[in-house]
Short mmCIF file of C-alpha atoms and ligand atoms in Angstrom, two decimals:
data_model
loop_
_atom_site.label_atom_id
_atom_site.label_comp_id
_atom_site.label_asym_id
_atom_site.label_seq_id
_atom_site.Cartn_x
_atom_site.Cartn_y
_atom_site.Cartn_z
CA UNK A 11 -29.89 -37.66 -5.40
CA UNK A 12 -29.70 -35.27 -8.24
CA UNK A 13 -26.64 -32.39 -7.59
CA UNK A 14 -27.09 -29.00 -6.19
CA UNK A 15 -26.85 -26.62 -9.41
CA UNK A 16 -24.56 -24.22 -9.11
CA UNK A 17 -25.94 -20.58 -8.93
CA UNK A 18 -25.12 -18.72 -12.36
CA UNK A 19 -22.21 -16.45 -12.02
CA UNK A 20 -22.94 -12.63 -11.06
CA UNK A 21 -22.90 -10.45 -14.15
CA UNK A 22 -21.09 -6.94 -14.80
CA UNK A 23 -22.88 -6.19 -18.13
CA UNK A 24 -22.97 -2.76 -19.39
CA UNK A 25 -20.43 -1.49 -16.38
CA UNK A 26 -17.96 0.84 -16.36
CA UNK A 27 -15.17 -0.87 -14.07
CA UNK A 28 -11.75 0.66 -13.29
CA UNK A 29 -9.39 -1.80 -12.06
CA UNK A 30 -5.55 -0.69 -10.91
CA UNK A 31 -3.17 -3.12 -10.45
CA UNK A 32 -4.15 -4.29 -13.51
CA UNK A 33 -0.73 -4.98 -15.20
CA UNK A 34 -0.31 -7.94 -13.07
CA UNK A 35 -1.28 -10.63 -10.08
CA UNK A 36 -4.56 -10.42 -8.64
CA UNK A 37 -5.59 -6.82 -10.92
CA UNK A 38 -5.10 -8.64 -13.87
CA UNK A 39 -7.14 -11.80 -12.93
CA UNK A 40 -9.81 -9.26 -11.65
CA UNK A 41 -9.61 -7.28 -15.15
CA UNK A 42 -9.91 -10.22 -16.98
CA UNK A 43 -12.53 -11.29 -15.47
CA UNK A 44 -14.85 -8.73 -14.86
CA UNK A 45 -14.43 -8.26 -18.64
CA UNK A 46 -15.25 -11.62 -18.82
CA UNK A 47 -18.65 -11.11 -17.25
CA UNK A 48 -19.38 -8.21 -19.15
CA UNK A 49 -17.58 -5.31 -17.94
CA UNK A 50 -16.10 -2.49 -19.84
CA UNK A 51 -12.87 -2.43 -18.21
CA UNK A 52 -10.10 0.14 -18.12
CA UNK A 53 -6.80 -1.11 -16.52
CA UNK A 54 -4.13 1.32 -14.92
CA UNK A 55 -0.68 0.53 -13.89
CA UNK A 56 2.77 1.71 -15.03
CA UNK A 57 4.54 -1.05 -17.11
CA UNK A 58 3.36 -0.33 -20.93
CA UNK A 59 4.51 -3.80 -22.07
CA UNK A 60 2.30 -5.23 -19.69
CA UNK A 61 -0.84 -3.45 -20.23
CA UNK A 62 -0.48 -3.19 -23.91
CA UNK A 63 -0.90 -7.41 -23.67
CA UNK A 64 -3.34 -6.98 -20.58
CA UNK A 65 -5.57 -4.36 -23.83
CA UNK A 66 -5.41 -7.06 -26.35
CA UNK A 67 -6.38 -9.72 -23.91
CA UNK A 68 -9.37 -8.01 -23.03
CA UNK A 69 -10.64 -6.30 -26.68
CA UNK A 70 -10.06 -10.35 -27.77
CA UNK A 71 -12.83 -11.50 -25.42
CA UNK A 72 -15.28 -9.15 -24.93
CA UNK A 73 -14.03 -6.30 -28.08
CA UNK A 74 -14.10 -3.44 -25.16
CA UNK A 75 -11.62 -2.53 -22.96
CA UNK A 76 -8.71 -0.49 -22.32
CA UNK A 77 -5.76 0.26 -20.66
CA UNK A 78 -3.83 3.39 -19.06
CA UNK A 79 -0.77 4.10 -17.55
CA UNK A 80 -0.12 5.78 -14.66
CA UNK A 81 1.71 6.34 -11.51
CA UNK A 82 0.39 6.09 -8.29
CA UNK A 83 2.71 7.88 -6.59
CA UNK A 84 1.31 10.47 -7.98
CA UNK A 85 -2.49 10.45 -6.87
CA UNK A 86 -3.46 13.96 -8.43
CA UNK A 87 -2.64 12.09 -11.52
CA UNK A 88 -4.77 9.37 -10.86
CA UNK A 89 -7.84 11.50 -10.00
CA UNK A 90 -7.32 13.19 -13.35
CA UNK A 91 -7.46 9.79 -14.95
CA UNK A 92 -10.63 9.00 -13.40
CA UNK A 93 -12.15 12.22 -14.78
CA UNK A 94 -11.18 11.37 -18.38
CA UNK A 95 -12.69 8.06 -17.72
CA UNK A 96 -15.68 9.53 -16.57
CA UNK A 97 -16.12 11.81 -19.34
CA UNK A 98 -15.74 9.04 -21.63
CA UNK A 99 -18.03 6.56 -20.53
CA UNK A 100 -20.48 8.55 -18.56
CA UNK A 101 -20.03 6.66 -15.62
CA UNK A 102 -17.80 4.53 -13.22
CA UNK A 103 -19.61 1.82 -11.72
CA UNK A 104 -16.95 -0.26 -10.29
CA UNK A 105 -13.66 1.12 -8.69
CA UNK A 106 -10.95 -1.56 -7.76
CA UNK A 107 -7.55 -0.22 -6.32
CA UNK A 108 -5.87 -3.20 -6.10
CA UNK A 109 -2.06 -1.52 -7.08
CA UNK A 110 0.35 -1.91 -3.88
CA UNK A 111 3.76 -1.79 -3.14
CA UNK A 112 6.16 -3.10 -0.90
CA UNK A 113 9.03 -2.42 1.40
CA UNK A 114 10.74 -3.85 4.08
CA UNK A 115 11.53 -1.13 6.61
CA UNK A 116 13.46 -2.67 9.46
CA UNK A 117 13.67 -0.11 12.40
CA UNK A 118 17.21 -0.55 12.68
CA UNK A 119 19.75 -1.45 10.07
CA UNK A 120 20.19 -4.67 11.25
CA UNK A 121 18.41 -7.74 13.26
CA UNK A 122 19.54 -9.49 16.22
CA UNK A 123 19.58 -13.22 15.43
CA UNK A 124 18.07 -15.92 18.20
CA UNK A 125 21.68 -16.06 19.66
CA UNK A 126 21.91 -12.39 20.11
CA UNK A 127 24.43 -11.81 17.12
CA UNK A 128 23.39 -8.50 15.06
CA UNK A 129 22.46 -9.64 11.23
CA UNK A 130 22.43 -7.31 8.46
CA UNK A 131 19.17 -6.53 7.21
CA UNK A 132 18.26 -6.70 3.38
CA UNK A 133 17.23 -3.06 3.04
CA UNK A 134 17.32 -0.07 5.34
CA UNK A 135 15.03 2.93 5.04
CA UNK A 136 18.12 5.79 5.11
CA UNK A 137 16.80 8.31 2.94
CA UNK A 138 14.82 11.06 4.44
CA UNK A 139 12.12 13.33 3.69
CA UNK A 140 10.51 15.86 6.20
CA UNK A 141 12.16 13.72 8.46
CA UNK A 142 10.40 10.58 7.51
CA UNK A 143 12.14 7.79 5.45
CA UNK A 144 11.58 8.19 1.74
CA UNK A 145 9.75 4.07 1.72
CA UNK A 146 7.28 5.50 4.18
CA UNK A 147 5.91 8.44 2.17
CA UNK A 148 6.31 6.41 -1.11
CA UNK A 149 4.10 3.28 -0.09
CA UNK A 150 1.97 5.44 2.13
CA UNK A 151 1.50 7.11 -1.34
CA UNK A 152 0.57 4.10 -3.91
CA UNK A 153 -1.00 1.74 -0.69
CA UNK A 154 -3.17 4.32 0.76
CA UNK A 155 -3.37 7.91 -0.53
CA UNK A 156 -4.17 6.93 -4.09
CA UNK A 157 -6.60 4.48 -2.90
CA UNK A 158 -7.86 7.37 -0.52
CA UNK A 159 -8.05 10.00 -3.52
CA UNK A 160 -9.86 7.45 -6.19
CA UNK A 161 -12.38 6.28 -3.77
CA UNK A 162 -13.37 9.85 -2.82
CA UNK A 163 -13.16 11.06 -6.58
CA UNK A 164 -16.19 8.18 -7.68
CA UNK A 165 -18.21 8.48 -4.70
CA UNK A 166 -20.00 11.26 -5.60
CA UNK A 167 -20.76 9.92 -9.30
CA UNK A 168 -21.67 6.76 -7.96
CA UNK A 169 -23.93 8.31 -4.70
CA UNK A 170 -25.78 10.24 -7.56
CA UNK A 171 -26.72 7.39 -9.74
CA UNK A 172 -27.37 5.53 -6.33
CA UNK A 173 -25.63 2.82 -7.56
CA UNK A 174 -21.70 1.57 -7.42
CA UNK A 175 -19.27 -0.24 -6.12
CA UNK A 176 -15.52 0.15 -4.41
CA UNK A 177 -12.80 -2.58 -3.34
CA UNK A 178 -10.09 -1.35 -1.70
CA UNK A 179 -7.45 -4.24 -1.39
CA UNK A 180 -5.94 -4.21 1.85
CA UNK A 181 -3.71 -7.20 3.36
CA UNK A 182 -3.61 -9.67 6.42
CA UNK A 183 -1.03 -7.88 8.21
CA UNK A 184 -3.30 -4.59 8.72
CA UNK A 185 -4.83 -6.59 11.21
CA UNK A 186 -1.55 -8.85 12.83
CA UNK A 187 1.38 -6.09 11.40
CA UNK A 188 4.74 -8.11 11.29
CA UNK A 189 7.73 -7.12 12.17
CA UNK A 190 10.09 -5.17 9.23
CA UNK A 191 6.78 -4.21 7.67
CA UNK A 192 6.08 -0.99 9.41
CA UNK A 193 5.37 1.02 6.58
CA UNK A 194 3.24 -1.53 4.70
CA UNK A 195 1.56 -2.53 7.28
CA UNK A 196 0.60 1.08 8.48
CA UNK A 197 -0.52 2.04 4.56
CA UNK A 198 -3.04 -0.68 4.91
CA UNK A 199 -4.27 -0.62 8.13
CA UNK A 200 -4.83 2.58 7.28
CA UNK A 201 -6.82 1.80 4.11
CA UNK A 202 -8.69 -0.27 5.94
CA UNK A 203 -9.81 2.16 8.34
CA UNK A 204 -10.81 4.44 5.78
CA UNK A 205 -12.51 2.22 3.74
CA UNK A 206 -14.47 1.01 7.05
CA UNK A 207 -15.78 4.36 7.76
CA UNK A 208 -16.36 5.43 4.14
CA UNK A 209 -18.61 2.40 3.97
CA UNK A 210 -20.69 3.01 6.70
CA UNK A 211 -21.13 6.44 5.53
CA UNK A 212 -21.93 5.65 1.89
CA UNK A 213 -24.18 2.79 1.87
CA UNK A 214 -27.83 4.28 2.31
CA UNK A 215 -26.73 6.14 -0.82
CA UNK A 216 -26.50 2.81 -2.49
CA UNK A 217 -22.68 2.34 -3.24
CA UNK A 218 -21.19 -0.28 -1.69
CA UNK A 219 -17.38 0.11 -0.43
CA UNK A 220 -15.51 -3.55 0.47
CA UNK A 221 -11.93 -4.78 1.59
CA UNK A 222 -10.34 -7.43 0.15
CA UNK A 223 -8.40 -9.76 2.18
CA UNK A 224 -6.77 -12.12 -0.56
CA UNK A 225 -5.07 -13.97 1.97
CA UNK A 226 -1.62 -15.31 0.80
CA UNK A 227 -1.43 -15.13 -3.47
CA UNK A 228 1.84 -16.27 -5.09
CA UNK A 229 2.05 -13.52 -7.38
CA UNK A 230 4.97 -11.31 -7.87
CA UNK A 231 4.78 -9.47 -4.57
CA UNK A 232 3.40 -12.48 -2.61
CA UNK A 233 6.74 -14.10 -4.00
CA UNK A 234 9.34 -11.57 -3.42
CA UNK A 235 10.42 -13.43 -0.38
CA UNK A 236 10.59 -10.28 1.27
CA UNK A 237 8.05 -11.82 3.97
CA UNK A 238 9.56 -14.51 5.95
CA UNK A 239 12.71 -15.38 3.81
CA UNK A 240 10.64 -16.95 1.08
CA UNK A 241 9.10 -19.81 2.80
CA UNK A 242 5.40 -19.94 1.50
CA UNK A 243 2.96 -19.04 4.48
CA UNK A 244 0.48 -22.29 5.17
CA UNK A 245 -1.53 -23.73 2.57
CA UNK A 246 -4.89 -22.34 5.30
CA UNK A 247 -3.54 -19.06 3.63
CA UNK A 248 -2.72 -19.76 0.24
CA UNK A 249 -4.88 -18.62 -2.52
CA UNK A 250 -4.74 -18.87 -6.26
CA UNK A 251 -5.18 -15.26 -8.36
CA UNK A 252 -8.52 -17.24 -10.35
CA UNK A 253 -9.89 -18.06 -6.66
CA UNK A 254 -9.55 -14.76 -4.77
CA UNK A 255 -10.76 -13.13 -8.07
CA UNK A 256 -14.02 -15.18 -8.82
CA UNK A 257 -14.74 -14.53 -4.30
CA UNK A 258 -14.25 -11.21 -4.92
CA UNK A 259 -16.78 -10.97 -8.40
CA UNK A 260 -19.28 -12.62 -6.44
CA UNK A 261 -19.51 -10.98 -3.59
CA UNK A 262 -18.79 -7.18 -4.34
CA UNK A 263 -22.26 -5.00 -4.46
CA UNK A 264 -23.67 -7.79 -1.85
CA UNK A 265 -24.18 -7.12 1.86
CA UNK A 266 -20.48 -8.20 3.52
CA UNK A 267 -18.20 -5.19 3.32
CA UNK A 268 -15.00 -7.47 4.00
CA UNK A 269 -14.37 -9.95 1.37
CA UNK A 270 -11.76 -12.58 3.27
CA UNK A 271 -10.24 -14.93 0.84
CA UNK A 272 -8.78 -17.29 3.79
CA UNK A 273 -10.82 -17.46 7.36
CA UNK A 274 -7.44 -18.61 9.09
CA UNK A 275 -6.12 -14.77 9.41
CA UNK A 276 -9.35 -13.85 11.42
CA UNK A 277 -7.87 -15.65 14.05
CA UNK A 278 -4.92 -13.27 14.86
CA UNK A 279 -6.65 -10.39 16.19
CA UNK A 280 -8.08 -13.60 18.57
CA UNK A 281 -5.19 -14.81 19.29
CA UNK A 282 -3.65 -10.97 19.97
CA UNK A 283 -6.55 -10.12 22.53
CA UNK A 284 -6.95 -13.10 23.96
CA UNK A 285 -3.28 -14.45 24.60
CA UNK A 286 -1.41 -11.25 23.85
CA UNK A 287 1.86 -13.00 25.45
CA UNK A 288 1.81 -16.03 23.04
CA UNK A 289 1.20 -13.56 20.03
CA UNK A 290 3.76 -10.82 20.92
CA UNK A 291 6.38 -13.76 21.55
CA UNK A 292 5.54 -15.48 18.66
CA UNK A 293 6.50 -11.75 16.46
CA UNK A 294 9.17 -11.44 18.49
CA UNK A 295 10.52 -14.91 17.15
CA UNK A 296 9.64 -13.90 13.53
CA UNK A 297 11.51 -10.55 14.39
CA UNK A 298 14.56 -12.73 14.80
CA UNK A 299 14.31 -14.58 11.82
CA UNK A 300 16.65 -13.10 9.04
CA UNK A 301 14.21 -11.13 6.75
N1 LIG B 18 -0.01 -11.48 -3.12
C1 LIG B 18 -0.38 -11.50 -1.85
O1 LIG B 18 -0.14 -12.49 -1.12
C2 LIG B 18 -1.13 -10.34 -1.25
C3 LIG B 18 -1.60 -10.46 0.07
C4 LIG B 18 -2.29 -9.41 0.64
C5 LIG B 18 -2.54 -8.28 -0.11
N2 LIG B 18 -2.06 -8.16 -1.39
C6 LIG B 18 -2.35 -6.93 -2.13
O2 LIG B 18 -2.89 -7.27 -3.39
C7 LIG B 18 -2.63 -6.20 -4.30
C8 LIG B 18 -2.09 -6.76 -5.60
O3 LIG B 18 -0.83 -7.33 -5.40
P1 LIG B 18 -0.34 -8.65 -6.15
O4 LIG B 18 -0.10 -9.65 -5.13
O5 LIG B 18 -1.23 -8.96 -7.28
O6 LIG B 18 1.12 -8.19 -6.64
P2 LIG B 18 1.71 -7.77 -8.06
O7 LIG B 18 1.48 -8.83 -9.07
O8 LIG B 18 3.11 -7.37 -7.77
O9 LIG B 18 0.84 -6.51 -8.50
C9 LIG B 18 1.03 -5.23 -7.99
C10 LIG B 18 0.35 -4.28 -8.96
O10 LIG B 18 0.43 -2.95 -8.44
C11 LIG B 18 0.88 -2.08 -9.46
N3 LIG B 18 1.64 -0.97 -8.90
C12 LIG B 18 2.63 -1.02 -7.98
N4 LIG B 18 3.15 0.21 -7.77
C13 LIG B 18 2.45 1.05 -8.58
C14 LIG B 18 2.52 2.44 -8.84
N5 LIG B 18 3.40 3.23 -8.24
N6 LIG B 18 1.66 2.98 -9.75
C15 LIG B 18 0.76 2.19 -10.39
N7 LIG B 18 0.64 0.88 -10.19
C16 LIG B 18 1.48 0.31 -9.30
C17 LIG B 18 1.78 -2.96 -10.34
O11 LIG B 18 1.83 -2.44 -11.66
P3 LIG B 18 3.07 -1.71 -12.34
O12 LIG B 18 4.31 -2.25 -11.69
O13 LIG B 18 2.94 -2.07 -13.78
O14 LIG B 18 2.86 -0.27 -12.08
C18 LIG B 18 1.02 -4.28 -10.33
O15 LIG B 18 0.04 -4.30 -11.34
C19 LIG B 18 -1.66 -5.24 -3.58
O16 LIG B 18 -2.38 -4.14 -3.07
C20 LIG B 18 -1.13 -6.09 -2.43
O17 LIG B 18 -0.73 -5.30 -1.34
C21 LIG B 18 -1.37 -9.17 -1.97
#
C-alpha cells in the first residue's frame, strides 16, 4: 500500500512574528523556525551574546530577522518595544511570550523530611516588598504581567487587520501546582486564565490567542533541578525543543486554543477531582522530598 503523504508544513510567509524567550530553549527553536517557514522574526531577551548569535542564525537562513534586548521585568519597556516594532514593519502578526522565570519559594525556610527531621531548603524568599517576597513580584512580573501587557498591546493591531495570532506559554503545574513553586505556579495559572478569557473574547475578531503546554523540555530551566532534585520527570512528559516547536507551528491560528505537547498532564486535574486524597497525599510526599 503506497504511504500516507505527509501534509506540507504550515507557512509564516510575509509575517511579522515577535518571539521572547528567544535567546534560548524552546524561544529559540520557535524563532528559528518560524523564520524557517518564512517569518520575519524579531527575538527579545536580555543576554546580548546570545541574541547577537540567535541574529546571525536567522539573517543566514532566511536574510531577515532581528533581535532586541530587553527586560521583562520591566513590561512598560516591553510595550514600547512592540511599538517600535510596529512602526517598523507595519504590523505584528504573531506574538509569542515564551520568556519565564523561575523560583523556588518554599513557605517556610526549611522542609520536614519523611522522618519528621526539618531540612534546609535551597532558597528562601526573605526579601520583602509591600509586604510580599521580592521572587513573587519579580516572576509575577516576567511570567505573567509582561505576557499580560504584550498580549493586550497587539490585540488591537491584530483585531483591526482581523487577522493574528498569540501564544502565551504557560506550564503543567498551572493546572497540578507543586509544592515550593508557589510563585511560579500562581504567575502561570494566572496566564492561563487570562489568556483563556482573552481568547474567548478575541476570536470573532479573527485573532487567535493559544497556551502552550510544552510538557517537560530539558532546556536550561527544565534542567535546573530546581523541580524534584533533578530527576527527569517520565519520558510520557518529556519533550524535545524541535518537537514542542514544530506542534506549536502547526497548530497556532487553527481552531484548539490549548496546544498540549504531552496528553499525560491532562490527567492531574482528573486525578485531583476525582481522587483528591490520592493526589493531595501524593504532593504531600513530593513536599517531603528535599527540593
Ligand atoms: N522547559 C520546560 O520543561 C518547561 C515546561 C513548562 C513550561 N516552560 C516554559 O517555557 C518557557 C521557555 O522556557 P525554557 O524551558 O525554554 O527555558 P530557558 O531556556 O531557560 O529560556 C527562558 C527564556 O526566558 C528569557 N527570560 C527570562 N527572564 C527574562 C527577563 N527578565 N527578561 C527577558 N527575558 C527573560 C531568557 O532569556 P534571557 O535570560 O537572555 O533574558 C530565555 O530566553 C518559559 O515560559 C517556561 O516557563 C518550560
Amino acid at each position: 500500500m503506497p504511504r500516507a503523504r505527509r501534509p506540507p508544513e504550515k507557512r509564516y510567509d510575509k509575517k511579522v512574528a515577535v518571539v521572547t524567550g528567544a535567546s534560548s530553549g524552546i524561544g529559540r527553536r520557535l524563532a528559528v523556525d518560524l523564520a524557517a517557514r518564512g517569518a520575519t522574526v524579531v527575538g527579545v531577551a536580555r543576554r546580548e551574546a546570545l541574541l547577537a548569535e540567535l541574529e546571525a542564525d536567522l539573517q543566514r537562513r532566511t536574510g531577515a530577522g532581528a533581535t532586541r534586548v530587553c527586560d521583562l521585568a520591566d513590561p512598560a519597556a516591553f510595550v514600547e518595544l512592540l511599538g517600535k516594532v510596529e512602526e517598523e514593519h507595519g504590523r505584528i502578526d504573531v506574538l509569542v511570550n515564551d520568556a519565564g522565570t523561575e523560583a523556588l519559594t518554599p513557605a517556610l525556610p526549611y522542609t520536614l523530611s519523611s522522618s519528621g527531621t526539618p531540612e534546609k531548603q535551597g532558597s528562601t524568599a526573605t526579601r520583602l516588598s509591600g509586604g510580599v517576597p521580592t521572587e513573587y513580584r519579580y516572576v509575577l512580573e516576567v511570567n505573567f504581567f509582561a505576557a499580560v501587557a504584550g498580549t493586550l498591546a497587539v490585540l488591537p493591531g491584530m483585531a483591526a487587520r482581523r487577522s493574528g495570532i498569540v501564544v502565551n506559554v504557560s506550564s503543567d503545574v498551572a493546572r497540578a501546582p507543586e509544592p515550593r513553586h508557589g510563585a511560579y505556579g500562581a504567575s502561570k495559572a494566572a496566564l492561563s486564565a487570562f489568556s483563556e478569557s482573552v481568547a474567548h473574547e478575541v476570536a470573532s475578531h479573527g485573532v487567535s490567542v493559544h497556551l502552550l503546554y510544552p510538557g517537560w523540555v530539558p532546556t536550561a530551566m527544565g534542567t535546573s533541578g530546581t523541580d524534584d532534585g533533578g530527576t527527569p520527570p517520565s519520558r510520557f512528559v518529556r519533550r524535545s525543543e524541535e518537537r514542542v516547536s514544530a506542534l506549536t507551528l502547526e497548530r497556532m491560528g487553527g481552531p484548539r486554543m490549548e496546544i498540549n505537547a504531552a496528553a499525560l498532564p491532562l490527567l492531574a486535574p482528573l486525578a485531583r477531582s476525582f481522587a483528591p486524597i490520592a493526589y493531595q497525599r501524593a504532593m504531600r510526599r513530593l513536599a517531603s522530598t528535599p527540593g
